[in-house]
mmCIF file of C-alpha atoms in Angstrom:
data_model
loop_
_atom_site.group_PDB
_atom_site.id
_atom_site.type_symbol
_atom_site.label_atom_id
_atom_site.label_comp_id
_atom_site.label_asym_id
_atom_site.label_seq_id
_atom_site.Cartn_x
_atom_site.Cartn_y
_atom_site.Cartn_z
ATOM 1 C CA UNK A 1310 -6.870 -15.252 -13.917
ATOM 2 C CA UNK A 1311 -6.254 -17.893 -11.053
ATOM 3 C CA UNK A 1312 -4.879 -17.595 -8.291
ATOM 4 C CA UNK A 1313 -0.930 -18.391 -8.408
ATOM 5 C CA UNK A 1314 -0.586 -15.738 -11.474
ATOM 6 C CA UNK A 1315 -2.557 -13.098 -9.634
ATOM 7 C CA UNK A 1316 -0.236 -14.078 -6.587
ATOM 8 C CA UNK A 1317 2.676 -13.889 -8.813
ATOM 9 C CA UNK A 1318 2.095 -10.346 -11.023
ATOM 10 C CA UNK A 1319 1.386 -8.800 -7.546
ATOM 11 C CA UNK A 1320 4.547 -9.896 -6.054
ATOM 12 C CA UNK A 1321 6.294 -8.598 -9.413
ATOM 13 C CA UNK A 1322 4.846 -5.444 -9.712
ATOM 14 C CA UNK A 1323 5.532 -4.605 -5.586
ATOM 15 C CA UNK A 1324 9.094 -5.826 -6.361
ATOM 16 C CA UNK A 1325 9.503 -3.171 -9.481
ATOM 17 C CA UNK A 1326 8.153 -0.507 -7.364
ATOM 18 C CA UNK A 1327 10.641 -1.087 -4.564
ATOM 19 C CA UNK A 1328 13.616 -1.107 -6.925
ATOM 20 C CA UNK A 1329 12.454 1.705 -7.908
ATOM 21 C CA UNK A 1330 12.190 3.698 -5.096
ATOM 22 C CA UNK A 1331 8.323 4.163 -5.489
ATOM 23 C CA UNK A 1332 7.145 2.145 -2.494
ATOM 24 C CA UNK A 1333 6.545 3.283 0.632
ATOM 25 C CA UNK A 1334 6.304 1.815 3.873
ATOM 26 C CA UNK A 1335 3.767 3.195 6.575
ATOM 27 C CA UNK A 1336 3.806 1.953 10.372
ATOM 28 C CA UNK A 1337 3.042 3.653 13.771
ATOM 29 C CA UNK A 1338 -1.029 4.813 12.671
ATOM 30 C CA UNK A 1339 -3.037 5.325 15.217
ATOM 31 C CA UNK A 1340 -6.937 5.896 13.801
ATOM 32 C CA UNK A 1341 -9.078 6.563 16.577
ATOM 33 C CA UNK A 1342 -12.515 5.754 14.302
ATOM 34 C CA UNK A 1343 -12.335 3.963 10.547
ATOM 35 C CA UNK A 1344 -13.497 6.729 8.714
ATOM 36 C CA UNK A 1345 -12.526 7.397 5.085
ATOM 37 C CA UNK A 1346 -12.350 11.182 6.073
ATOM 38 C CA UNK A 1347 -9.942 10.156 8.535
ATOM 39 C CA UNK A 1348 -8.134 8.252 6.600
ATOM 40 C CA UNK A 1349 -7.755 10.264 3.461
ATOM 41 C CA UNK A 1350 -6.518 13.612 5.731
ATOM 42 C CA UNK A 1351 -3.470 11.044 7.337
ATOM 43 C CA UNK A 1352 -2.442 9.838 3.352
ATOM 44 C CA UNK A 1353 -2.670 13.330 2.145
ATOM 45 C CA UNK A 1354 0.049 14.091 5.212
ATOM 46 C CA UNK A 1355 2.283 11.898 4.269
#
């Protein structure tokens, strides 16, 4: 698959999910290491 179609189906399928109300937008993290342990514990949060 090159480029400009991988480009596009991305920006298709993140459009689809936002009309559908199945996006969600995360700001504001603060990670004090980049651990996956960390990481996973702040998702499962959410």
């Amino acid at each position: 698959m090159n480029k400009k179609a991988r480009r596009l189906a991305l920006n298709s399928i993140i459009t689809l999910k936002a009309k559908a109300g199945e996006l969600m937008g995360i700001q504001d993290i603060t990670i004090h290491a980049p651990k996956t342990k960390d990481a996973q514990e702040i998702l499962k949060n959410i």
